[in-house]
Amino acid sequence: MSTRKSLITSNLRVLTGLVLITWLILPLIPLAIWSFARGWFFPDLLPKTWSLNAWNYALSDTAGVLDSLWLTIGISLAATVLSILVGVPAGRALGMYKFKGKEIVELMILAPTIVPGIAVVLGIHSVFIFVGLNNTVPGVILVHLVPTLPYMVLVMSGIFANYDASFEAQARSLGASALKTFWYVTLPAIMPGIIVGGLFAFLVSWSQYILTLLIGGGRVVTLPLLLFNFATSGRNDITGAIGMIYILPGIIILLLTARHLSGRSGAVGGFGQI
Amino acid sequence: MSDRLKITLLLLPAMLIIVLLFFGGLAIGLMRSFNYMPVIGLTEPDLSAYFLVFTDREFYLSFLLTFHIAFTSTVISSILAIGAALLLRRNFVGRSIVNFLFQLNLTVPHLVGAIGMLYLFSQSGSFARLAAEWNLIAKPSQFPALVFDPYAIGIILQYIWKEIPFIGVIVLANMQSIGEDYESVARSLGASRWQTFRHVLLPLIFPGVLSASVMVFAFTFGAYEIPALLGANYPAALPVLAYRKYTDVDLAARPEAMAMAIIIAILSAVMIYIYIRYSRRRIRG
C-alpha cells in the first residue's frame, strides 16, 4: 500500500517536472522556428518551407543588425566598467566600515532597484536636453548606471564584509606601494565579486529598454529596440533571428558562471531587472 | 587619512551618480509636474497637471489594470515558485534539466519572453494552430483573445514565465540552507505533511519569498516594454500611458506625463510598504 502510494507521488513528481520543463522552454520554441521559416501561415503547425533568409539578413553588413549588436555590446561594457570603478570603492565603504547615516546611504543606493525606471527617466530626459546628452551614446551609458550600479555595490559590500584588511597593512609594512598593494593583495581577493557583479551589471544594461528609448531618442538603436521594432512590424522571421542573437550573451555568461550563481547571493536580485 | 574622510571619498562617486541621476531625475520630474521650471520661464508652480491626471477616466482604468497585472503576476508566480522549489529539492529524473532551465530563463530578457508569448498565444499563434488542427476552431478570430486583451492575460503569462525561476531560485537556496531537520522533527511529532509545510517550512522561507516577490511587484508595476508589446491599446498600463503623454506632439502634455511618473514612483513605494507590513503581520499571527 505504502509503496504504491510512493510510486504515485514519484510519478506525479516526474509529471509536474515535465510540465514545468515544457513551460520553461515553450516561448523560445516559436521564436527559434520562425527564424528558419519562410512564410509560416495559419493553420500550419510547422513552416512549409524552411530558409536561412532571416539569418542572412540579420548577419549581413547592410541590415544594421550587426551594427546594433556591436553598439549594444559597447554600451553594456562601458556601463559595466563604470559600475565597477564606482561600485568597488562604495562597496568597500559599506562592507568594511560602520558610520553614522550608513542606513540612509544604503537605502539611497538600493532605491533605484525598487522605483521603476519610467518614473525617473522622464526627469533625466528634460535635464539631458540642456546638457546635450540626449540622443547620444554617452547619455545612454550614463542613464544605464542607474539600474546597474546598485547591484555592483550590493555584491561588493558583501565581498568586503568578509574581507580581511590586515593583509594590506602587512604588504604596506613590507614596503609595497599603495598601488602595488592594491594590485597584488586587494584585487585578487575581491576578483570573484568584481566578476559576478560585473556580469550582473552587463546583463542588466543589456536588457534595458525604456531608458535607452527615451535618452537615445531613436538615434541610439540597441538590440532590444531593434527587436521591438521588428516584432511590432510583423517581420516574425527576422524578429526570431534577432531574438536568438539577443539571448546569446546571457547563455554564454550562464555557462561560464553557473557555479558562482546561487540564490543565496544578494546579487540574484539583479535578475529581477533583466 | 581619517576613517571619516576615507569613507566619504570611497562613497563619493557612487553617491554623486545616484543623487544626480536618480534623485535628480525624480526631483526634476516633480518640479515639472508642478509646472515649475525657471529655466524655461515657468516660475509659478501649480497643480494643473495633477488636476488633469485625476480627472481623466483613462488614468483610473490604467491604474486598475496595472495593479491587476502586478498583483496577479506576483501572487501566481510566488505560489508556483514555492511549488517548483519544493519539487526541485527532491531527487527526480530531469531535476538537473529544470535547474538549468531555471537559470537559463533568468538570463533571457523579458522582451524576448514577451515576443515568445505573442507567437504562442496570439489568434494566429501556436496554440490557435493546435486548436485548428484539432478542429476546435475554423479561423483565427474564433480563438480567444489572450494578447492585446482587456484582462492582460498575455502580459501576466509572460511575467509568470519569467518570475517563477526568479523567485524559485531564491526560495530553493533558502530551503537548502535551512535543511530538513525542522520538518523531520515536526513529522516525528505527528504533524501532517500540510501542517509541516504550513507551520514549519513556510514561516522559515517566508522572508526570502517576501523580498523576491516585492522585487517582482515593483518590476511588474513599472515595466514598459512588456505591456507596450502585449497590452491592449485602451486602457494601457500606467508606464505606457506616461510614455505616450511624454512623447505627445503637444508639449503641453509633458507636465501631465511627469505627474504620472511621480504617481508611479509614489504608488510603487507605498504598495511595497503596505505589502511588507501586511505580510509580516499575517505570518506572525
XYZ file of C-alpha atoms in Angstrom:
559
model
C 0.000 0.000 0.000
C 2.647 2.493 1.035
C 4.943 1.556 -1.867
C 2.048 2.065 -4.265
C 1.403 5.453 -2.756
C 5.056 6.482 -3.063
C 5.033 5.247 -6.671
C 2.097 7.554 -7.365
C 3.799 10.535 -5.729
C 7.034 9.923 -7.591
C 5.162 9.640 -10.895
C 3.303 12.814 -10.045
C 6.625 14.481 -9.365
C 8.024 13.447 -12.745
C 4.840 14.624 -14.466
C 4.947 18.026 -12.745
C 8.628 18.265 -13.635
C 7.787 17.595 -17.291
C 5.068 20.257 -17.314
C 7.498 22.713 -15.745
C 10.254 21.944 -18.277
C 7.812 22.349 -21.181
C 6.509 25.658 -19.824
C 10.037 26.994 -19.305
C 11.209 26.409 -22.877
C 7.836 26.935 -24.609
C 8.100 30.667 -25.501
C 11.542 30.225 -27.037
C 10.411 27.493 -29.460
C 8.266 29.567 -31.890
C 10.947 32.246 -31.858
C 13.602 29.718 -32.906
C 11.341 28.122 -35.554
C 10.337 31.497 -37.021
C 13.993 32.391 -37.597
C 14.235 29.483 -40.094
C 10.767 29.846 -41.642
C 9.701 31.355 -44.919
C 6.047 32.362 -44.711
C 4.597 30.269 -41.891
C 0.873 30.748 -42.237
C -2.155 29.750 -40.164
C -3.048 26.896 -39.641
C 0.314 25.213 -40.408
C 1.833 23.753 -37.259
C 5.282 23.889 -38.840
C 6.569 26.037 -41.722
C 6.011 24.526 -45.211
C 9.317 25.929 -46.470
C 12.448 26.445 -44.423
C 15.031 29.064 -45.231
C 18.074 30.892 -43.926
C 16.848 34.244 -45.285
C 16.256 35.797 -41.879
C 19.709 34.778 -40.672
C 21.342 36.009 -43.905
C 19.560 39.315 -43.440
C 20.436 39.637 -39.742
C 24.095 38.771 -40.325
C 24.538 40.889 -43.473
C 26.610 44.074 -43.290
C 23.875 46.280 -44.677
C 20.897 45.421 -42.467
C 22.252 47.184 -39.391
C 21.636 44.279 -37.013
C 25.359 43.690 -36.544
C 25.998 47.427 -36.039
C 23.321 47.376 -33.397
C 24.898 44.291 -31.788
C 28.327 45.962 -31.529
C 26.729 49.162 -30.221
C 24.823 47.254 -27.543
C 27.954 45.343 -26.509
C 29.885 48.639 -26.333
C 27.237 50.392 -24.229
C 26.864 47.461 -21.831
C 30.645 47.056 -21.480
C 31.071 50.767 -20.767
C 28.246 50.743 -18.202
C 29.828 47.650 -16.600
C 33.337 49.166 -16.377
C 31.952 52.413 -14.917
C 29.848 50.444 -12.423
C 32.945 48.519 -11.324
C 35.091 51.664 -10.984
C 32.443 53.435 -8.917
C 30.860 50.431 -7.196
C 34.031 48.814 -5.767
C 35.006 51.810 -3.565
C 31.404 52.267 -2.424
C 31.153 48.550 -1.629
C 34.355 48.821 0.413
C 32.948 51.710 2.451
C 29.666 49.909 3.110
C 31.185 46.473 3.704
C 34.096 47.387 5.960
C 33.038 50.418 7.974
C 30.293 51.342 10.403
C 29.424 55.024 10.256
C 26.678 57.467 11.030
C 23.995 57.579 8.358
C 25.067 54.239 6.833
C 21.483 53.014 6.664
C 20.404 56.106 4.758
C 23.263 55.684 2.291
C 22.295 52.016 1.770
C 18.664 52.957 1.272
C 19.604 55.625 -1.268
C 21.784 53.220 -3.226
C 19.112 50.492 -3.197
C 16.210 52.836 -4.080
C 16.737 52.507 -7.858
C 16.144 48.750 -7.603
C 12.568 49.361 -6.429
C 11.484 52.636 -8.084
C 10.594 51.967 -11.748
C 12.855 53.450 -14.428
C 9.991 55.259 -16.157
C 9.433 57.348 -13.003
C 12.999 58.665 -13.114
C 13.883 58.799 -16.787
C 11.387 61.496 -17.801
C 13.057 63.944 -15.401
C 16.549 62.873 -16.528
C 15.467 63.389 -20.135
C 14.458 67.010 -19.551
C 17.816 67.731 -17.869
C 19.849 65.941 -20.544
C 18.231 68.252 -23.131
C 20.086 71.176 -21.536
C 23.455 69.459 -21.209
C 23.322 67.939 -24.690
C 23.370 64.299 -23.590
C 20.064 63.338 -25.227
C 20.307 61.181 -28.354
C 23.949 60.357 -27.582
C 25.710 57.121 -26.644
C 27.398 58.648 -23.532
C 23.955 59.795 -22.336
C 22.591 56.255 -22.695
C 25.620 54.769 -20.883
C 25.157 57.252 -18.004
C 21.468 56.501 -17.591
C 22.176 52.741 -17.601
C 24.234 53.280 -14.439
C 21.014 53.956 -12.518
C 19.911 50.284 -12.639
C 23.392 48.670 -12.834
C 25.262 50.462 -10.035
C 23.096 49.291 -7.080
C 23.807 45.608 -7.834
C 27.520 46.235 -8.196
C 27.594 47.993 -4.799
C 25.459 45.232 -3.269
C 27.795 42.458 -4.470
C 30.942 44.341 -3.480
C 29.748 45.284 0.007
C 29.040 41.561 0.558
C 32.594 40.729 -0.560
C 34.194 43.426 1.610
C 32.176 42.381 4.655
C 34.167 39.109 4.643
C 37.461 40.724 3.687
C 40.463 40.945 5.977
C 42.192 44.318 5.504
C 45.182 43.353 7.678
C 46.848 41.747 4.630
C 47.018 45.204 3.088
C 48.668 46.619 6.204
C 51.224 43.768 6.133
C 52.049 44.423 2.471
C 52.481 48.133 3.189
C 54.730 47.474 6.185
C 56.891 45.232 3.990
C 57.434 48.191 1.691
C 54.834 47.763 -1.079
C 53.428 50.959 -2.542
C 49.686 51.693 -2.266
C 49.263 50.843 -5.932
C 51.205 47.583 -5.659
C 49.256 46.622 -2.542
C 46.007 47.168 -4.384
C 47.174 45.258 -7.454
C 48.752 42.248 -5.724
C 46.761 41.981 -2.487
C 43.335 43.633 -2.695
C 42.425 42.967 -6.315
C 42.974 39.160 -6.302
C 40.911 38.881 -3.109
C 37.918 40.801 -4.440
C 38.098 39.493 -8.037
C 35.251 36.938 -7.679
C 32.940 39.764 -6.581
C 34.035 42.006 -9.429
C 33.346 39.203 -11.919
C 29.889 38.300 -10.582
C 28.839 41.925 -10.036
C 30.217 42.900 -13.435
C 28.310 40.143 -15.207
C 25.103 41.250 -13.479
C 25.749 44.862 -14.434
C 26.359 43.766 -18.031
C 23.130 41.758 -18.243
C 21.048 44.480 -16.553
C 22.375 47.069 -19.014
C 21.936 44.582 -21.893
C 18.209 44.276 -21.169
C 17.373 47.995 -20.742
C 14.588 49.202 -22.993
C 12.739 52.321 -21.836
C 15.851 54.157 -20.603
C 17.561 53.670 -23.978
C 14.393 54.514 -25.912
C 13.927 57.878 -24.208
C 17.509 59.049 -23.714
C 18.673 57.583 -27.039
C 15.728 59.302 -28.716
C 15.628 56.819 -31.592
C 19.237 57.653 -32.586
C 20.864 55.081 -30.320
C 19.308 51.825 -31.507
C 20.378 48.963 -29.283
C 19.350 45.342 -29.932
C 16.225 45.373 -27.707
C 14.930 48.460 -29.546
C 15.581 46.835 -32.904
C 13.939 43.626 -31.699
C 10.849 45.506 -30.516
C 10.586 47.356 -33.855
C 10.733 44.154 -35.878
C 8.290 42.399 -33.521
C 5.690 45.162 -33.955
C 6.209 45.422 -37.722
C 5.284 41.761 -38.197
C 8.615 40.519 -39.603
C 8.471 37.402 -37.437
C 11.339 35.610 -39.188
C 13.831 38.456 -38.654
C 12.462 39.003 -35.127
C 13.214 35.340 -34.425
C 16.801 35.633 -35.668
C 17.492 38.864 -33.724
C 15.863 37.331 -30.646
C 18.220 34.348 -30.831
C 21.239 36.665 -31.189
C 19.963 38.808 -28.319
C 19.757 35.965 -25.769
C 23.194 34.548 -26.665
C 25.389 36.624 -24.270
C 23.186 35.663 -21.315
C 23.529 31.963 -22.158
C 27.310 32.268 -22.606
C 27.611 34.087 -19.276
C 25.449 31.419 -17.632
C 27.622 28.586 -18.950
C 30.762 30.366 -17.719
C 29.460 31.188 -14.255
C 26.765 28.643 -13.371
C 28.761 27.507 -10.345
C 29.069 31.063 -8.965
C 25.349 31.694 -9.140
C 23.363 30.759 -6.119
C 20.135 32.160 -4.807
C 21.940 32.931 -1.564
C 23.803 35.881 -3.047
C 22.020 39.201 -2.739
C 23.054 39.881 -6.304
C 20.494 37.397 -7.634
C 18.064 40.281 -7.212
C 19.730 41.680 -10.315
C 17.945 39.004 -12.317
C 14.668 40.695 -11.394
C 15.655 43.614 -13.591
C 16.511 41.628 -16.702
C 43.767 59.810 6.486
C 40.924 59.663 8.980
C 38.274 56.970 8.557
C 35.663 59.642 8.083
C 37.443 61.209 5.134
C 38.230 57.791 3.684
C 34.582 56.699 3.839
C 33.461 59.960 2.254
C 35.932 59.637 -0.606
C 35.050 55.966 -1.200
C 31.321 56.712 -1.332
C 31.522 59.995 -3.230
C 31.495 58.787 -6.856
C 28.619 56.329 -6.316
C 26.586 58.821 -4.303
C 27.171 61.511 -6.948
C 25.748 59.252 -9.654
C 22.780 58.102 -7.563
C 21.973 61.575 -6.245
C 22.420 63.431 -9.527
C 20.831 60.931 -11.885
C 18.278 59.074 -9.769
C 17.188 61.636 -7.170
C 17.894 64.484 -9.601
C 15.667 62.810 -12.179
C 12.915 62.393 -9.591
C 13.283 65.995 -8.377
C 13.174 67.487 -11.884
C 10.153 65.304 -12.658
C 8.484 66.593 -9.515
C 9.224 70.225 -10.409
C 7.951 69.856 -13.945
C 4.834 68.073 -12.713
C 4.076 71.293 -10.777
C 4.662 73.323 -13.952
C 7.719 74.801 -12.257
C 10.774 75.208 -14.492
C 12.500 78.606 -14.070
C 14.948 77.830 -16.920
C 12.127 77.990 -19.459
C 10.289 80.821 -17.731
C 7.815 78.787 -15.648
C 8.083 80.357 -12.192
C 4.537 79.877 -10.872
C 4.080 76.319 -9.599
C 0.529 74.942 -9.820
C -1.381 71.690 -9.580
C -2.987 71.757 -13.017
C -1.153 68.650 -14.263
C -2.351 66.610 -11.273
C -5.848 68.011 -11.766
C -5.804 66.808 -15.379
C -4.496 63.368 -14.377
C -7.028 62.843 -11.580
C -9.997 63.922 -13.719
C -9.020 61.611 -16.553
C -11.038 58.394 -16.646
C -8.275 56.602 -18.545
C -5.868 57.178 -15.653
C -8.086 55.257 -13.212
C -8.663 52.395 -15.666
C -4.965 52.353 -16.344
C -4.112 52.247 -12.643
C -6.540 49.375 -12.014
C -5.115 47.440 -14.952
C -1.514 47.980 -13.830
C -2.334 46.972 -10.259
C -4.152 43.880 -11.533
C -1.150 42.923 -13.692
C 1.383 43.389 -10.881
C -0.714 41.792 -8.140
C -1.921 38.770 -10.126
C 1.525 38.076 -11.598
C 3.236 38.343 -8.219
C 0.777 36.101 -6.352
C 0.623 33.380 -9.008
C 4.400 33.374 -9.592
C 5.140 33.213 -5.851
C 2.819 30.253 -5.276
C 4.062 28.324 -8.312
C 7.680 29.173 -7.469
C 7.306 27.698 -3.969
C 5.790 24.587 -5.546
C 8.634 24.358 -8.047
C 11.221 24.781 -5.292
C 9.570 22.007 -3.241
C 9.774 19.793 -6.320
C 13.368 20.716 -7.065
C 14.767 19.894 -3.684
C 13.826 16.241 -4.123
C 15.706 13.968 -6.465
C 13.853 13.066 -9.618
C 14.605 12.383 -13.275
C 15.057 15.685 -15.048
C 15.864 17.694 -11.951
C 19.137 18.944 -13.407
C 17.319 19.970 -16.607
C 14.803 22.048 -14.648
C 17.654 23.558 -12.650
C 19.461 24.522 -15.833
C 16.312 25.946 -17.449
C 15.605 27.976 -14.305
C 18.987 29.651 -14.653
C 18.646 29.955 -18.406
C 15.349 31.804 -18.088
C 16.866 34.200 -15.589
C 19.227 35.461 -18.297
C 16.592 35.774 -21.058
C 15.324 39.383 -21.142
C 11.601 39.980 -20.531
C 11.202 41.367 -24.039
C 12.199 38.042 -25.642
C 9.727 36.192 -23.425
C 7.038 38.685 -24.408
C 7.629 38.083 -28.124
C 7.528 34.337 -27.459
C 4.150 34.741 -25.720
C 2.924 36.755 -28.702
C 3.809 33.904 -31.063
C 2.292 31.308 -28.732
C -0.976 32.910 -27.677
C -1.995 35.355 -30.448
C -5.006 34.446 -32.572
C -2.758 33.052 -35.298
C -0.179 31.744 -32.825
C 0.920 28.207 -31.991
C -1.993 27.412 -29.673
C -4.550 28.739 -32.165
C -2.951 26.479 -34.784
C -3.165 23.496 -32.433
C -6.847 24.316 -31.832
C -7.380 24.431 -35.603
C -5.547 21.112 -36.002
C -7.968 19.523 -33.526
C -10.920 21.188 -35.274
C -11.809 23.295 -32.251
C -11.721 26.470 -34.344
C -12.014 27.111 -38.076
C -10.440 30.556 -38.336
C -8.062 32.647 -36.168
C -10.734 35.075 -34.953
C -12.510 32.229 -33.142
C -9.538 31.714 -30.846
C -9.981 33.598 -27.551
C -8.052 36.872 -27.337
C -5.156 36.189 -24.962
C -2.899 39.020 -26.090
C -3.918 42.679 -26.553
C -6.851 41.624 -24.325
C -8.557 43.725 -21.615
C -7.577 41.267 -18.846
C -3.876 41.414 -19.737
C -3.662 37.603 -19.793
C -0.710 37.577 -22.196
C 1.228 40.035 -20.022
C 0.546 38.034 -16.864
C 1.527 34.751 -18.560
C 4.809 36.340 -19.617
C 5.557 37.540 -16.094
C 4.690 34.138 -14.633
C 7.046 32.503 -17.130
C 9.870 34.826 -16.211
C 9.319 35.183 -12.448
C 8.822 31.515 -11.427
C 12.546 30.847 -11.956
C 13.476 34.153 -10.282
C 11.520 33.547 -7.082
C 12.153 29.789 -7.336
C 15.950 30.083 -7.315
C 15.864 32.332 -4.238
C 13.392 30.090 -2.373
C 15.313 26.930 -3.278
C 18.578 28.367 -1.929
C 16.655 29.329 1.193
C 15.286 25.805 1.632
C 18.696 24.239 1.095
C 20.359 26.381 3.754
C 17.520 25.653 6.217
C 17.794 21.900 5.698
C 15.119 19.339 6.511
C 15.760 18.765 10.222
C 12.945 21.025 11.457
C 10.464 19.286 9.194
C 11.617 15.832 10.295
C 11.059 16.828 13.906
C 7.577 18.128 13.138
C 6.718 14.937 11.235
C 8.021 12.689 14.008
C 5.848 14.624 16.475
C 2.835 13.686 14.371
C 2.319 16.736 12.159
C 0.761 16.037 8.764
C 2.574 16.946 5.546
C 0.430 20.057 5.141
C 0.872 21.107 8.785
C 4.636 20.677 8.467
C 4.668 22.841 5.369
C 2.275 25.489 6.708
C 3.669 25.856 10.228
C 7.331 24.897 9.864
C 8.725 25.362 6.366
C 6.615 28.307 5.168
C 7.484 30.648 8.056
C 11.159 29.784 7.559
C 11.237 30.544 3.837
C 8.834 33.470 4.096
C 11.419 36.297 4.342
C 13.049 35.076 1.121
C 9.712 34.744 -0.679
C 8.719 38.207 0.521
C 11.832 40.029 -0.652
C 11.750 38.278 -4.029
C 8.058 38.998 -4.562
C 8.472 42.657 -3.575
C 11.033 42.969 -6.367
C 8.667 41.230 -8.772
C 5.792 43.512 -7.793
C 7.892 46.642 -8.250
C 9.162 45.457 -11.609
C 5.797 44.364 -12.990
C 4.168 47.599 -11.812
C 6.712 49.841 -13.530
C 7.759 47.892 -16.646
C 7.160 49.495 -20.009
C 8.093 47.212 -22.884
C 6.032 44.156 -21.954
C 2.625 45.921 -21.712
C 3.649 48.051 -24.722
C 4.067 44.878 -26.762
C 1.350 42.587 -25.370
C -1.199 45.025 -23.937
C -4.465 46.404 -25.267
C -4.466 49.937 -26.666
C -7.063 51.195 -24.192
C -6.656 51.226 -21.294
C -2.871 50.964 -21.435
C -0.649 50.191 -18.428
C 0.447 53.289 -16.444
C 4.076 53.346 -17.676
C 2.828 53.099 -21.280
C 0.348 55.923 -20.663
C 3.062 58.116 -19.111
C 5.376 57.481 -22.057
C 2.613 58.326 -24.535
C 1.826 61.590 -22.761
C 5.510 62.483 -22.628
C 6.085 61.881 -26.329
C 2.793 63.536 -27.351
C 3.212 66.069 -30.183
C 1.531 68.538 -27.843
C 4.353 69.536 -25.469
C 1.741 70.832 -23.010
C 1.043 67.198 -22.100
C 4.564 66.795 -20.646
C 3.770 68.032 -17.112
C 0.925 65.520 -17.113
C 3.410 62.762 -18.027
C 5.723 63.943 -15.237
C 2.821 63.893 -12.774
C 2.115 60.283 -13.785
C 5.787 59.363 -13.368
C 5.743 60.796 -9.840
C 2.482 58.980 -9.088
C 4.029 55.706 -10.300
C 7.041 56.234 -8.029
C 4.885 57.059 -5.000
C 2.400 54.253 -5.657
C 5.085 51.608 -6.012
C 6.791 52.792 -2.811
C 3.503 52.861 -0.870
C 2.295 49.497 -2.104
C 5.600 47.831 -1.338
C 5.428 49.293 2.177
C 1.870 48.046 2.727
C 2.705 44.678 1.218
C 5.650 44.123 3.550
C 3.763 45.303 6.668
C 0.659 43.318 5.912
C 2.515 40.105 5.041
C 4.743 40.313 8.133
C 1.735 40.706 10.390
C -0.044 37.795 8.749
C 2.848 35.441 9.143
C 3.360 36.355 12.787
C -0.334 35.950 13.587
